CSV table of C-alpha atoms in Angstrom, one decimal:
chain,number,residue,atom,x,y,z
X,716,UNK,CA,13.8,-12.2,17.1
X,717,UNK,CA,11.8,-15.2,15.2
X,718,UNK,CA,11.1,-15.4,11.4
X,719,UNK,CA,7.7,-13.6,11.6
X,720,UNK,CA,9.1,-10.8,13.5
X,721,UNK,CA,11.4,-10.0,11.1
X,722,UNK,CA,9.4,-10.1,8.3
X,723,UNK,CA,6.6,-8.2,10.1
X,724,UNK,CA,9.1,-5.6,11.0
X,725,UNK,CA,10.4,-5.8,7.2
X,726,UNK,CA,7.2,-5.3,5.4
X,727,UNK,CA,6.3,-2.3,7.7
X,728,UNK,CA,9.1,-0.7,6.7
X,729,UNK,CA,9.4,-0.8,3.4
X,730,UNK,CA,5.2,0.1,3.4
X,731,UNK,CA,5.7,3.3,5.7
X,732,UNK,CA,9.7,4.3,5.6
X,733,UNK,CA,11.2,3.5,2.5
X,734,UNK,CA,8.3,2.8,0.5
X,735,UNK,CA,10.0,0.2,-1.3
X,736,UNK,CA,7.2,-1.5,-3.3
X,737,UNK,CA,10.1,-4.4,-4.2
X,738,UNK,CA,11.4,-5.0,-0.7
X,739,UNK,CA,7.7,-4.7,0.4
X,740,UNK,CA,6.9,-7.9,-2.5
X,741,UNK,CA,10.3,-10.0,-1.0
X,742,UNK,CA,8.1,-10.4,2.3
X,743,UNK,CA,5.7,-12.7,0.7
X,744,UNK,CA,5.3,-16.0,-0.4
X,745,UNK,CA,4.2,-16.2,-4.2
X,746,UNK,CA,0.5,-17.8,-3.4
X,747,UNK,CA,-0.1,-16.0,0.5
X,748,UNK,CA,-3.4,-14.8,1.5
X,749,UNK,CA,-4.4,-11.7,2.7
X,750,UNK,CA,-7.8,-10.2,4.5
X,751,UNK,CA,-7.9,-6.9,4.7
X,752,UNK,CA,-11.5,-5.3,6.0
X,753,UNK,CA,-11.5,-3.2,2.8
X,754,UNK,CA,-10.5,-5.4,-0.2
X,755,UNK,CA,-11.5,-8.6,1.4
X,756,UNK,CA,-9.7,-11.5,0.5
X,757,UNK,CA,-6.8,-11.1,-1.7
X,758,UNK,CA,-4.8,-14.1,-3.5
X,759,UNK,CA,-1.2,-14.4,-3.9
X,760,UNK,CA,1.3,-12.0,-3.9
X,761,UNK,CA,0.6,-9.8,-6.8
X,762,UNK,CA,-2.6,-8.8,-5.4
X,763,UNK,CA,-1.6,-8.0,-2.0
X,764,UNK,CA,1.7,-5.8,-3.3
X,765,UNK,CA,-1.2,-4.2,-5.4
X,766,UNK,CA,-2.9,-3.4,-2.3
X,767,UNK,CA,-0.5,-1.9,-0.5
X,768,UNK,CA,0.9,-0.3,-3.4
X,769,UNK,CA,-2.6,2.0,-4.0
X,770,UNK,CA,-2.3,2.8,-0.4
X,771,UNK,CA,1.0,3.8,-0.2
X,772,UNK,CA,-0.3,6.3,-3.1
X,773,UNK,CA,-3.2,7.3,-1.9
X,774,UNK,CA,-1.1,7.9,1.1
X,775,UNK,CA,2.4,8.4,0.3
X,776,UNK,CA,3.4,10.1,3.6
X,777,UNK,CA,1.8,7.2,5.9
X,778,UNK,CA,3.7,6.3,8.9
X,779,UNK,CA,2.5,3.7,11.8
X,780,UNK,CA,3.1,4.6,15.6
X,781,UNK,CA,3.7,1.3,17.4
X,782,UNK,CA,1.5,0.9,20.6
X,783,UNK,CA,2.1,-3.1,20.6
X,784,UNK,CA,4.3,-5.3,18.7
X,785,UNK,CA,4.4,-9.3,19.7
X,786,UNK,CA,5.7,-12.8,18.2
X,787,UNK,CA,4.2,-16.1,19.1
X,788,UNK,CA,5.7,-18.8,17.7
X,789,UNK,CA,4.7,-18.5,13.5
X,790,UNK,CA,2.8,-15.2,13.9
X,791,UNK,CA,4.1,-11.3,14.6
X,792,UNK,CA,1.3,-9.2,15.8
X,793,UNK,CA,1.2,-5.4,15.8
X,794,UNK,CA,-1.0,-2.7,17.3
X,795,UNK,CA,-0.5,0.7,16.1
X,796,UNK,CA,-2.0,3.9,14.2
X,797,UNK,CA,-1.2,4.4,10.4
X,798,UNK,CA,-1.4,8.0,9.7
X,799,UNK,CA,-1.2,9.8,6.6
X,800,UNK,CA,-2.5,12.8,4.4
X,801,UNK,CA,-4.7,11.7,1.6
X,802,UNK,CA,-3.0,13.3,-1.6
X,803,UNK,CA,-3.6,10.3,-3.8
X,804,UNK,CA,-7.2,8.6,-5.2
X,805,UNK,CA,-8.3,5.8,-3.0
X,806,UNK,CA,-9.6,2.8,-4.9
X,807,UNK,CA,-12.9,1.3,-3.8
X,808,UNK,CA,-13.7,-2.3,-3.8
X,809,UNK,CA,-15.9,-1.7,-7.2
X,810,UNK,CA,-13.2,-0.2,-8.7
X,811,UNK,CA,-14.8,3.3,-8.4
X,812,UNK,CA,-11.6,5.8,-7.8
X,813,UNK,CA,-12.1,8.6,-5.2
X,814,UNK,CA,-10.1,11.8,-5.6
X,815,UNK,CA,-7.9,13.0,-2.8
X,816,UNK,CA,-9.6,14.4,0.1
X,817,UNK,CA,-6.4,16.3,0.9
X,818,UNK,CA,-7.5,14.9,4.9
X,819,UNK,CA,-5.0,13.6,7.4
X,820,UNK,CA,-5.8,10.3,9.0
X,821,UNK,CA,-5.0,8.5,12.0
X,822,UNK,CA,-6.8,5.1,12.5
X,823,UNK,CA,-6.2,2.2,14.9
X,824,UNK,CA,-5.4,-1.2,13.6
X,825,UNK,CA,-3.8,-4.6,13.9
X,826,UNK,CA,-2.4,-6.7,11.7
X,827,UNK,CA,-1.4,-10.3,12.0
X,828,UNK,CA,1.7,-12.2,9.6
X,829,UNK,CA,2.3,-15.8,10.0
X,830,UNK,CA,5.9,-16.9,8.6
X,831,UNK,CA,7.1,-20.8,6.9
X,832,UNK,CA,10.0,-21.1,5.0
X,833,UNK,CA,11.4,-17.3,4.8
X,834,UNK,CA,8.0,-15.5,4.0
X,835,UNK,CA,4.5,-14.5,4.8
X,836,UNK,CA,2.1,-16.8,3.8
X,837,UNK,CA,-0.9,-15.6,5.8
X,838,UNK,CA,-1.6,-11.6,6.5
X,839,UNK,CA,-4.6,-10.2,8.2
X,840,UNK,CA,-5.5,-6.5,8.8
X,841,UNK,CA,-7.9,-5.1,10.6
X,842,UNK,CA,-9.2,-1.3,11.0
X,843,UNK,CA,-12.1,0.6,11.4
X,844,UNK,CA,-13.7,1.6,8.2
X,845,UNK,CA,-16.4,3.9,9.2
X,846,UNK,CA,-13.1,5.8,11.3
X,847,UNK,CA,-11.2,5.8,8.4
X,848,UNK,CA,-14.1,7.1,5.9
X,849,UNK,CA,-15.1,9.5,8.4
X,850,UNK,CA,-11.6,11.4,8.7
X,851,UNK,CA,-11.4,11.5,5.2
X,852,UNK,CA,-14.6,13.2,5.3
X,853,UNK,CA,-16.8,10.5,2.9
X,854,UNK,CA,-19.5,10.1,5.3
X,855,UNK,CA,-22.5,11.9,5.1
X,856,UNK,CA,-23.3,14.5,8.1
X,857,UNK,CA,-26.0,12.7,10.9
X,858,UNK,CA,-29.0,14.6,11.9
X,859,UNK,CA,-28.7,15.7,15.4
């Protein structure tokens, strides 16, 4: 198992298992990037353990069911669903806080972590957000 791998493996853990904010921060490098679908793109590592951290409680039973989990060279991929009961307010991208829908989720995503020097320096996510508002039940009803 490579750097990425680990630290991949390392950082799901501590976002869905142990929900160790700390541990979760040690994956990082002080100035990575993250893009998320959500939040955009976020700076350094304060703002992406502040990211996960309003997930995790928005979300604080969230678990992720591996379907696909690779390494290639600097870079761990995974494939999975991250599901979880909304008991906690979501934050929108303008700030705005939604109360808890009390809905469980399951949505499909990927994320992508490339390693140097003992940390992740670049992380991408990817999910669908319409799925993901729609479970919660934040979309309006369509005619039909």
């Amino acid at each position: 198992m490579g750097e990425a791998r680990e630290l991949m493996d390392r950082l799901t853990e501590a976002f869905t298992t142990t929900r160790d904010i700390k541990a979760l921060a040690e994956c990082f490098a002080e100035d990575a990037v993250a893009v998320t679908p959500d939040m955009g793109e976020l700076r350094g590592r304060d703002e992406i353990v502040e990211y996960f951290r309003q997930m995790m409680d928005a979300m604080p039973d969230g678990t992720f069911e591996y379907l696909y989990s690779h390494e290639v060279g600097d870079t761990a991929a995974d494939e999975g669903f991250y599901r979880g009961r909304n008991t906690g307010p979501l934050e929108l991208p303008s700030g705005e806080l939604l109360p808890a829908t009390h809905k469980e989720v399951r949505i499909r995503g990927a994320d992508f972590a490339t390693a140097a020097d003992g940390k992740i320096v670049n992380y991408r996510l990817y999910f669908d957000q319409l799925e993901f508002l729609d479970q919660l039940g934040l979309l309006p009803e369509m005619p039909g």
